Amino acid sequence: MSSRPFNFAPGPAVLPEPVLARAAQEMLSWGDTGMSVMEMTHRGPLFSKIHEKALADFRALLGLGPDHEVLFMQGGATAQNAIIPMNLLGVNAKCDYVHTGHWSAKSIDEARKYGDVHLAASAAAPTDAHPAFGYIPAQDQWQVRPDTSYLHICGNETIGGVEYHVFPKMKDLGAPNAPLIIDMSSHVLSRPMDFSQIGLAYGGAQKNIGPSGLTFVILQRRLIQDRVPKPQPTCPSVFDYRKVLENNSLLNTPSTFAIYMAGLVFEWLIDQGGVQEMQKRNEAKARMVYDAIDGSGFYRAYVETAARSLMNIPFFLPDDRLYEPFLQGAQQAGLLNLKGHKAVGGLRASLYNAMPVEGARQLVHYMKAFEKAYG
Ligand SMILES: *Cc1c(COP(=O)(O)O)cnc(C)c1O
C-alpha cells in the first residue's frame, strides 16, 4: 500500500494510483515504441489505437447506444457554455436553464451573450426549509417553454454540493422535443445513468475522469444532423460539433496525453466493475461522511437530504476560529484539500471515483477526533 495522503480536492482531483503508476512506467516508452505518448503524432496508428480504445471504453462504461456520439474537445466545461448555444439555438434563439448554484449561473451568464435565456426554475430564493442554493426546485414547479431550443441543468453543483439523483424527463416538463443538456463535469461515471433521456452531456475531465485539458461531449446524433438552423456562422470550426464529429475529434491536435490518461482511467474503471461498482462505493463513502455530520451536533450541512451530492460534500464547523486548526490537523493526518470554495466557505470533501473508501473512513475518524478535542 502507498503512503500518499488522501486528496479531497474538487478538481483537478485524485486519480487512481495504479493509473499513475502505469503512466509512470510507460512514460519513456509506450509499449516497445521508444516514444512517450506525448511525442506521438495524433494522426498516426499508435495514437489512433489509444484514442479509439479510450472512446470505446468510455462508451461502454456509459452504456451508450448507437444514437449517441462522443466528442473529445478542449476549452473545458466553460467553453461548452458558449459552444452549446452557438451550435444548438433554434431560429427563435430561446434556451431555458435551471439555476441551482455557482456552475449553472456560469452557464446562464454565458448563454445570455447568444440567446434569449429563460430561467425555468431557480433555487436563488431560500424556502422555509432550505437556504438559497441548498435544494433543487420541485420539478412540477418548473416552467419550461415548449418551444425552447433546449433545457440546461447542472447535474452536480461541485461547489454547493447539490446533485440530481434522478434527471428530469422532457416529456414531463411539457417540452418533449427539446433536448435535455447536462453539465456532468463532476459526476459523470459516478453511477449508471440513462442516456436515452439525455440530449447532450459535457464536462471537463479533471473532476471524475483524468487530467485537465480534455473536455468530453456526449450527444445525440439527431442534434447535429438533420438540424435547422445550422450553427451560427461565426462559430469557430473547432467548436462546431458537426465538424468535430466528422473529423472524429481530430479536427486539430487534441489533448493527446490527457486522452491517453483518461483511457487508462477507463480501463481501471472497467477492471473495478464499472459504474455499478462506483455507485456502490460512492454511496458508501458519502454515507459515512454524512452520517458523521448528521450524528455529531457539531458539524453542519445545509443541502436538503434528497439533493445531497455524493461527490462533493460541503460542511461547516460551529465556530469560524476552528477552521484553521481543523485544516492543519487534517493535513498532518494526510487528508488534503478540505477547504471549502470561497463562494460557500466552510469545508468540502470531494469523493470522486478515485477516492478510496479508506480515504472516507480516515476522514470520518479524523472528524470524530477533532470534535472530541474541540467540541
Ligand atoms: C469545474 C466545473 C466547471 C468548470 O470546468 P472547466 O473545465 O474548468 O471549464 C463547470 N461546471 C462544473 C459542474 C464544474 O465542476
Tab-separated table of C-alpha atoms and ligand atoms in Angstrom:
chain	number	residue	atom	x	y	z
A	1	MET	CA	0.000	0.000	0.000
A	2	SER	CA	1.062	3.515	-0.605
A	3	SER	CA	1.884	6.255	1.823
A	4	ARG	CA	0.444	9.002	-0.352
A	5	PRO	CA	-2.043	11.234	1.500
A	6	PHE	CA	-5.746	11.269	0.597
A	7	ASN	CA	-6.548	14.192	-1.690
A	8	PHE	CA	-10.076	15.591	-1.317
A	9	ALA	CA	-9.556	18.342	-3.907
A	10	PRO	CA	-12.545	19.355	-6.064
A	11	GLY	CA	-10.566	19.350	-9.325
A	12	PRO	CA	-8.103	18.731	-10.703
A	13	ALA	CA	-8.561	15.846	-8.373
A	14	VAL	CA	-7.341	12.484	-7.188
A	15	LEU	CA	-6.512	9.862	-9.836
A	16	PRO	CA	-6.383	6.095	-9.263
A	17	GLU	CA	-2.910	5.270	-8.043
A	18	PRO	CA	-2.483	2.246	-10.359
A	19	VAL	CA	-3.188	4.578	-13.286
A	20	LEU	CA	-0.467	6.997	-12.216
A	21	ALA	CA	1.936	4.103	-11.680
A	22	ARG	CA	1.239	2.720	-15.145
A	23	ALA	CA	1.643	6.134	-16.774
A	24	ALA	CA	4.982	6.500	-14.989
A	25	GLN	CA	6.054	3.100	-16.203
A	26	GLU	CA	5.055	3.951	-19.784
A	27	MET	CA	6.405	7.492	-19.695
A	28	LEU	CA	9.617	6.974	-21.640
A	29	SER	CA	8.387	4.294	-23.987
A	30	TRP	CA	4.828	3.332	-24.781
A	31	GLY	CA	4.996	-0.395	-25.470
A	32	ASP	CA	8.237	-1.005	-27.338
A	33	THR	CA	7.948	2.152	-29.434
A	34	GLY	CA	10.701	4.091	-27.705
A	35	MET	CA	8.360	7.100	-27.596
A	36	SER	CA	6.309	8.724	-24.915
A	37	VAL	CA	2.627	9.175	-25.775
A	38	MET	CA	3.368	12.918	-25.622
A	39	GLU	CA	5.797	12.540	-28.506
A	40	MET	CA	3.449	10.738	-30.893
A	41	THR	CA	1.696	12.272	-33.850
A	42	HIS	CA	-2.037	12.448	-33.307
A	43	ARG	CA	-2.629	11.198	-36.854
A	44	GLY	CA	-0.522	8.059	-36.679
A	45	PRO	CA	-1.595	4.467	-35.996
A	46	LEU	CA	-0.096	4.431	-32.489
A	47	PHE	CA	-2.097	7.310	-31.108
A	48	SER	CA	-5.102	6.219	-33.121
A	49	LYS	CA	-5.135	2.954	-31.167
A	50	ILE	CA	-5.060	4.837	-27.841
A	51	HIS	CA	-7.793	7.242	-28.987
A	52	GLU	CA	-10.144	4.564	-30.320
A	53	LYS	CA	-9.737	2.403	-27.233
A	54	ALA	CA	-10.475	5.359	-24.942
A	55	LEU	CA	-13.613	6.230	-26.944
A	56	ALA	CA	-14.832	2.627	-26.991
A	57	ASP	CA	-14.236	2.092	-23.264
A	58	PHE	CA	-15.912	5.391	-22.378
A	59	ARG	CA	-18.952	4.428	-24.475
A	60	ALA	CA	-19.093	1.010	-22.847
A	61	LEU	CA	-18.885	2.474	-19.343
A	62	LEU	CA	-21.651	4.962	-20.137
A	63	GLY	CA	-23.782	2.254	-21.760
A	64	LEU	CA	-24.314	4.385	-24.883
A	65	GLY	CA	-26.408	3.158	-27.773
A	66	PRO	CA	-25.904	3.977	-31.461
A	67	ASP	CA	-27.896	7.233	-31.152
A	68	HIS	CA	-25.161	8.903	-29.134
A	69	GLU	CA	-21.789	10.205	-30.248
A	70	VAL	CA	-18.799	11.061	-28.078
A	71	LEU	CA	-16.526	14.001	-28.865
A	72	PHE	CA	-13.234	14.895	-27.191
A	73	MET	CA	-12.743	18.647	-27.271
A	74	GLN	CA	-10.805	21.371	-25.425
A	75	GLY	CA	-11.709	24.536	-23.559
A	76	GLY	CA	-13.295	22.814	-20.574
A	77	ALA	CA	-16.877	22.940	-19.437
A	78	THR	CA	-16.560	26.724	-19.545
A	79	ALA	CA	-16.082	26.745	-23.316
A	80	GLN	CA	-19.113	24.462	-23.683
A	81	ASN	CA	-21.221	27.155	-22.049
A	82	ALA	CA	-20.708	29.158	-25.265
A	83	ILE	CA	-20.386	26.228	-27.680
A	84	ILE	CA	-23.799	24.854	-26.775
A	85	PRO	CA	-25.811	27.976	-27.681
A	86	MET	CA	-23.576	28.607	-30.711
A	87	ASN	CA	-24.474	25.166	-32.065
A	88	LEU	CA	-27.929	24.423	-30.790
A	89	LEU	CA	-30.020	27.584	-30.647
A	90	GLY	CA	-33.012	27.477	-32.940
A	91	VAL	CA	-34.425	30.341	-35.004
A	92	ASN	CA	-36.143	31.934	-32.015
A	93	ALA	CA	-32.883	31.662	-30.017
A	94	LYS	CA	-34.816	30.519	-26.950
A	95	CYS	CA	-32.955	28.481	-24.338
A	96	ASP	CA	-34.080	27.523	-20.842
A	97	TYR	CA	-31.896	26.998	-17.794
A	98	VAL	CA	-32.316	25.846	-14.205
A	99	HIS	CA	-30.281	27.834	-11.679
A	100	THR	CA	-29.094	25.716	-8.753
A	101	GLY	CA	-25.760	27.321	-7.863
A	102	HIS	CA	-22.382	28.596	-8.983
A	103	TRP	CA	-21.846	26.476	-12.096
A	104	SER	CA	-25.337	26.740	-13.524
A	105	ALA	CA	-25.007	30.524	-13.025
A	106	LYS	CA	-21.867	30.493	-15.162
A	107	SER	CA	-23.706	28.617	-17.909
A	108	ILE	CA	-26.609	31.081	-17.751
A	109	ASP	CA	-24.385	34.173	-17.897
A	110	GLU	CA	-22.529	32.884	-20.927
A	111	ALA	CA	-25.702	31.864	-22.767
A	112	ARG	CA	-27.075	35.402	-22.369
A	113	LYS	CA	-24.469	36.526	-24.912
A	114	TYR	CA	-26.063	34.303	-27.533
A	115	GLY	CA	-29.682	33.641	-26.803
A	116	ASP	CA	-32.950	34.539	-25.183
A	117	VAL	CA	-32.366	32.924	-21.799
A	118	HIS	CA	-35.294	31.979	-19.590
A	119	LEU	CA	-34.935	30.571	-16.078
A	120	ALA	CA	-37.255	27.580	-15.933
A	121	ALA	CA	-36.569	27.309	-12.206
A	122	SER	CA	-34.214	28.810	-9.657
A	123	ALA	CA	-33.031	27.958	-6.173
A	124	ALA	CA	-31.828	31.529	-5.568
A	125	ALA	CA	-34.612	32.172	-3.065
A	126	PRO	CA	-34.480	30.377	0.283
A	127	THR	CA	-37.511	28.255	1.227
A	128	ASP	CA	-38.909	27.671	4.711
A	129	ALA	CA	-36.823	24.533	4.955
A	130	HIS	CA	-33.667	25.319	2.944
A	131	PRO	CA	-31.259	28.178	2.321
A	132	ALA	CA	-30.642	29.588	-1.162
A	133	PHE	CA	-28.935	27.019	-3.406
A	134	GLY	CA	-29.369	24.303	-0.805
A	135	TYR	CA	-32.042	22.470	-2.785
A	136	ILE	CA	-33.393	21.588	-6.242
A	137	PRO	CA	-36.694	23.333	-7.028
A	138	ALA	CA	-39.610	20.855	-7.247
A	139	GLN	CA	-39.956	19.704	-10.840
A	140	ASP	CA	-43.710	20.263	-11.022
A	141	GLN	CA	-42.959	23.973	-10.498
A	142	TRP	CA	-40.550	24.282	-13.435
A	143	GLN	CA	-41.704	26.440	-16.320
A	144	VAL	CA	-40.043	25.214	-19.468
A	145	ARG	CA	-41.034	26.988	-22.684
A	146	PRO	CA	-42.467	24.379	-25.055
A	147	ASP	CA	-40.597	25.927	-27.998
A	148	THR	CA	-37.239	26.242	-26.261
A	149	SER	CA	-34.146	25.028	-28.152
A	150	TYR	CA	-33.041	23.065	-25.095
A	151	LEU	CA	-33.155	22.852	-21.298
A	152	HIS	CA	-29.852	23.075	-19.437
A	153	ILE	CA	-29.194	21.814	-15.919
A	154	CYS	CA	-26.044	21.310	-13.869
A	155	GLY	CA	-26.173	17.665	-12.772
A	156	ASN	CA	-23.909	18.192	-9.786
A	157	GLU	CA	-23.090	21.616	-8.370
A	158	THR	CA	-19.473	20.981	-7.417
A	159	ILE	CA	-19.262	24.000	-5.122
A	160	GLY	CA	-22.699	23.932	-3.499
A	161	GLY	CA	-22.901	20.140	-3.219
A	162	VAL	CA	-26.343	19.827	-4.836
A	163	GLU	CA	-26.867	16.802	-7.096
A	164	TYR	CA	-29.689	15.424	-9.219
A	165	HIS	CA	-30.058	11.751	-8.299
A	166	VAL	CA	-32.747	11.413	-10.962
A	167	PHE	CA	-32.735	13.523	-14.098
A	168	PRO	CA	-35.949	15.175	-15.300
A	169	LYS	CA	-37.696	13.883	-18.435
A	170	MET	CA	-38.522	16.468	-21.068
A	171	LYS	CA	-41.939	14.980	-21.763
A	172	ASP	CA	-42.913	15.503	-18.104
A	173	LEU	CA	-41.829	19.125	-18.451
A	174	GLY	CA	-44.088	19.842	-21.421
A	175	ALA	CA	-41.281	20.182	-23.965
A	176	PRO	CA	-40.927	16.651	-25.365
A	177	ASN	CA	-38.936	17.748	-28.410
A	178	ALA	CA	-36.386	19.873	-26.642
A	179	PRO	CA	-33.161	18.105	-25.656
A	180	LEU	CA	-32.040	17.959	-22.035
A	181	ILE	CA	-28.478	19.245	-21.650
A	182	ILE	CA	-26.478	18.391	-18.543
A	183	ASP	CA	-23.223	19.776	-17.210
A	184	MET	CA	-21.820	16.471	-15.888
A	185	SER	CA	-18.318	17.688	-15.081
A	186	SER	CA	-18.254	16.451	-11.531
A	187	HIS	CA	-20.389	13.309	-11.556
A	188	VAL	CA	-20.026	11.622	-14.929
A	189	LEU	CA	-19.352	7.876	-14.453
A	190	SER	CA	-20.202	8.093	-10.742
A	191	ARG	CA	-23.321	5.924	-11.199
A	192	PRO	CA	-25.344	4.317	-14.006
A	193	MET	CA	-27.254	6.963	-15.986
A	194	ASP	CA	-29.930	6.557	-18.664
A	195	PHE	CA	-28.599	8.440	-21.670
A	196	SER	CA	-31.649	7.701	-23.799
A	197	GLN	CA	-33.268	10.658	-21.993
A	198	ILE	CA	-30.282	12.960	-22.390
A	199	GLY	CA	-29.685	15.113	-25.464
A	200	LEU	CA	-26.210	16.285	-24.567
A	201	ALA	CA	-23.877	15.922	-21.586
A	202	TYR	CA	-20.487	17.554	-21.198
A	203	GLY	CA	-17.736	18.289	-18.755
A	204	GLY	CA	-14.073	18.786	-18.094
A	205	ALA	CA	-12.203	15.541	-17.432
A	206	GLN	CA	-10.344	16.850	-14.392
A	207	LYS	CA	-13.004	16.029	-11.783
A	208	ASN	CA	-14.026	12.421	-12.223
A	209	ILE	CA	-12.063	11.175	-15.256
A	210	GLY	CA	-8.478	12.276	-15.716
A	211	PRO	CA	-6.194	15.268	-16.031
A	212	SER	CA	-7.323	18.697	-17.199
A	213	GLY	CA	-7.136	19.659	-20.867
A	214	LEU	CA	-9.783	17.248	-22.091
A	215	THR	CA	-13.490	18.014	-22.459
A	216	PHE	CA	-15.967	15.225	-23.121
A	217	VAL	CA	-19.205	15.795	-25.027
A	218	ILE	CA	-21.816	13.052	-25.305
A	219	LEU	CA	-24.572	13.972	-27.722
A	220	GLN	CA	-27.482	12.598	-29.663
A	221	ARG	CA	-26.687	12.351	-33.332
A	222	ARG	CA	-30.010	13.959	-34.246
A	223	LEU	CA	-28.985	17.217	-32.551
A	224	ILE	CA	-26.367	17.936	-35.154
A	225	GLN	CA	-27.709	16.018	-38.122
A	226	ASP	CA	-30.926	16.982	-39.922
A	227	ARG	CA	-30.984	20.082	-37.795
A	228	VAL	CA	-32.058	23.507	-38.951
A	229	PRO	CA	-30.693	26.053	-38.414
A	230	LYS	CA	-27.036	25.257	-38.622
A	231	PRO	CA	-24.501	26.548	-36.084
A	232	GLN	CA	-24.063	30.296	-36.031
A	233	PRO	CA	-21.830	31.297	-38.960
A	234	THR	CA	-19.246	32.832	-36.644
A	235	CYS	CA	-18.893	29.598	-34.648
A	236	PRO	CA	-15.182	28.612	-34.682
A	237	SER	CA	-14.591	25.368	-36.570
A	238	VAL	CA	-13.038	23.648	-33.562
A	239	PHE	CA	-16.240	24.429	-31.635
A	240	ASP	CA	-18.597	23.248	-34.375
A	241	TYR	CA	-19.956	19.888	-33.151
A	242	ARG	CA	-20.661	18.729	-36.685
A	243	LYS	CA	-17.117	19.386	-37.864
A	244	VAL	CA	-15.577	17.841	-34.761
A	245	LEU	CA	-17.694	14.732	-35.275
A	246	GLU	CA	-16.905	14.494	-38.999
A	247	ASN	CA	-13.220	14.600	-38.067
A	248	ASN	CA	-13.532	12.067	-35.245
A	249	SER	CA	-12.343	14.698	-32.716
A	250	LEU	CA	-9.158	15.192	-34.751
A	251	LEU	CA	-10.044	18.429	-36.497
A	252	ASN	CA	-6.925	19.888	-34.932
A	253	THR	CA	-4.386	18.490	-32.473
A	254	PRO	CA	-6.291	17.099	-29.496
A	255	SER	CA	-5.008	16.902	-25.952
A	256	THR	CA	-3.243	13.626	-26.653
A	257	PHE	CA	-1.736	12.930	-23.247
A	258	ALA	CA	-4.994	13.738	-21.441
A	259	ILE	CA	-6.842	11.330	-23.759
A	260	TYR	CA	-4.271	8.636	-23.002
A	261	MET	CA	-4.643	9.213	-19.251
A	262	ALA	CA	-8.439	9.180	-19.491
A	263	GLY	CA	-8.115	5.898	-21.388
A	264	LEU	CA	-6.097	4.400	-18.534
A	265	VAL	CA	-8.769	5.560	-16.066
A	266	PHE	CA	-11.498	3.957	-18.218
A	267	GLU	CA	-9.579	0.660	-18.223
A	268	TRP	CA	-9.218	0.902	-14.450
A	269	LEU	CA	-12.950	1.575	-14.067
A	270	ILE	CA	-13.888	-1.432	-16.205
A	271	ASP	CA	-11.484	-3.541	-14.205
A	272	GLN	CA	-13.099	-2.412	-10.940
A	273	GLY	CA	-16.604	-3.331	-12.086
A	274	GLY	CA	-17.746	-0.223	-13.936
A	275	VAL	CA	-20.271	2.402	-12.892
A	276	GLN	CA	-22.399	-0.069	-10.879
A	277	GLU	CA	-19.447	-0.727	-8.598
A	278	MET	CA	-18.584	3.001	-8.483
A	279	GLN	CA	-22.130	3.776	-7.381
A	280	LYS	CA	-21.825	1.296	-4.515
A	281	ARG	CA	-18.514	2.714	-3.370
A	282	ASN	CA	-19.615	6.331	-3.828
A	283	GLU	CA	-22.774	5.722	-1.798
A	284	ALA	CA	-20.776	4.032	0.938
A	285	LYS	CA	-18.205	6.862	1.110
A	286	ALA	CA	-20.806	9.643	1.124
A	287	ARG	CA	-22.960	7.843	3.695
A	288	MET	CA	-20.007	7.600	6.087
A	289	VAL	CA	-19.303	11.335	5.854
A	290	TYR	CA	-22.961	12.478	6.005
A	291	ASP	CA	-23.580	10.150	8.956
A	292	ALA	CA	-20.616	11.685	10.743
A	293	ILE	CA	-22.051	15.168	10.111
A	294	ASP	CA	-25.663	14.332	11.000
A	295	GLY	CA	-24.727	12.310	14.058
A	296	SER	CA	-22.496	14.964	15.586
A	297	GLY	CA	-24.385	18.127	16.560
A	298	PHE	CA	-21.008	19.763	15.880
A	299	TYR	CA	-20.649	19.588	12.103
A	300	ARG	CA	-23.389	21.047	9.936
A	301	ALA	CA	-24.505	20.572	6.317
A	302	TYR	CA	-27.189	22.702	4.655
A	303	VAL	CA	-28.250	20.897	1.483
A	304	GLU	CA	-31.671	19.189	1.537
A	305	THR	CA	-31.245	15.468	2.088
A	306	ALA	CA	-32.736	14.414	-1.261
A	307	ALA	CA	-30.320	16.622	-3.224
A	308	ARG	CA	-27.138	15.957	-1.275
A	309	SER	CA	-24.213	15.327	-3.568
A	310	LEU	CA	-22.338	12.042	-3.297
A	311	MET	CA	-19.336	13.671	-4.955
A	312	ASN	CA	-18.830	16.969	-3.133
A	313	ILE	CA	-19.848	17.438	0.486
A	314	PRO	CA	-19.720	20.995	1.860
A	315	PHE	CA	-19.890	21.146	5.657
A	316	PHE	CA	-19.327	23.655	8.418
A	317	LEU	CA	-17.888	23.995	11.911
A	318	PRO	CA	-19.722	25.702	14.785
A	319	ASP	CA	-17.081	28.430	15.160
A	320	ASP	CA	-15.045	30.222	12.475
A	321	ARG	CA	-11.922	30.042	14.621
A	322	LEU	CA	-11.900	26.260	14.279
A	323	TYR	CA	-11.256	26.111	10.522
A	324	GLU	CA	-7.536	26.798	10.791
A	325	PRO	CA	-6.846	24.039	13.347
A	326	PHE	CA	-9.180	21.651	11.519
A	327	LEU	CA	-7.363	22.081	8.224
A	328	GLN	CA	-3.922	21.973	9.798
A	329	GLY	CA	-4.683	18.819	11.736
A	330	ALA	CA	-6.201	17.231	8.641
A	331	GLN	CA	-3.085	17.943	6.626
A	332	GLN	CA	-0.950	16.356	9.348
A	333	ALA	CA	-3.222	13.324	9.259
A	334	GLY	CA	-2.690	13.016	5.491
A	335	LEU	CA	-6.073	14.444	4.496
A	336	LEU	CA	-5.520	17.199	1.948
A	337	ASN	CA	-7.515	19.998	0.341
A	338	LEU	CA	-10.595	20.056	2.564
A	339	LYS	CA	-11.065	23.827	2.469
A	340	GLY	CA	-14.428	24.922	1.074
A	341	HIS	CA	-14.780	27.117	-2.011
A	342	LYS	CA	-14.663	30.803	-1.112
A	343	ALA	CA	-18.169	31.338	-2.504
A	344	VAL	CA	-19.592	28.997	0.156
A	345	GLY	CA	-16.884	28.915	2.809
A	346	GLY	CA	-16.519	26.144	5.346
A	347	LEU	CA	-15.117	22.767	4.393
A	348	ARG	CA	-15.683	20.496	1.416
A	349	ALA	CA	-14.806	16.858	0.901
A	350	SER	CA	-14.759	15.709	-2.723
A	351	LEU	CA	-15.214	11.958	-3.009
A	352	TYR	CA	-14.759	11.175	-6.684
A	353	ASN	CA	-14.466	7.638	-8.080
A	354	ALA	CA	-10.723	7.555	-7.464
A	355	MET	CA	-11.078	8.351	-3.742
A	356	PRO	CA	-10.707	5.013	-1.953
A	357	VAL	CA	-13.312	4.023	0.659
A	358	GLU	CA	-10.412	4.058	3.120
A	359	GLY	CA	-9.990	7.803	2.481
A	360	ALA	CA	-13.563	8.494	3.601
A	361	ARG	CA	-13.040	6.229	6.619
A	362	GLN	CA	-9.940	8.132	7.683
A	363	LEU	CA	-11.691	11.471	7.180
A	364	VAL	CA	-14.531	10.383	9.460
A	365	HIS	CA	-12.033	9.097	12.005
A	366	TYR	CA	-10.305	12.495	11.968
A	367	MET	CA	-13.619	14.380	12.208
A	368	LYS	CA	-14.570	12.402	15.325
A	369	ALA	CA	-11.207	13.001	16.959
A	370	PHE	CA	-11.388	16.728	16.141
A	371	GLU	CA	-14.875	17.006	17.582
A	372	LYS	CA	-13.706	15.315	20.775
A	373	ALA	CA	-10.834	17.753	21.112
A	374	TYR	CA	-12.733	20.952	20.210
A	375	GLY	CA	-16.442	20.179	20.607
B	1	LIG	C1	-15.222	22.528	-12.653
B	1	LIG	C2	-16.567	22.735	-13.238
B	1	LIG	C3	-16.772	23.568	-14.354
B	1	LIG	C4	-15.644	24.335	-14.998
B	1	LIG	O1	-14.850	23.453	-15.693
B	1	LIG	P1	-13.614	23.910	-16.607
B	1	LIG	O2	-13.228	22.619	-17.237
B	1	LIG	O3	-12.600	24.488	-15.692
B	1	LIG	O4	-14.114	24.905	-17.583
B	1	LIG	C5	-18.042	23.677	-14.858
B	1	LIG	N1	-19.076	23.008	-14.309
B	1	LIG	C6	-18.915	22.196	-13.246
B	1	LIG	C7	-20.102	21.475	-12.698
B	1	LIG	C8	-17.656	22.037	-12.683
B	1	LIG	O5	-17.493	21.232	-11.621
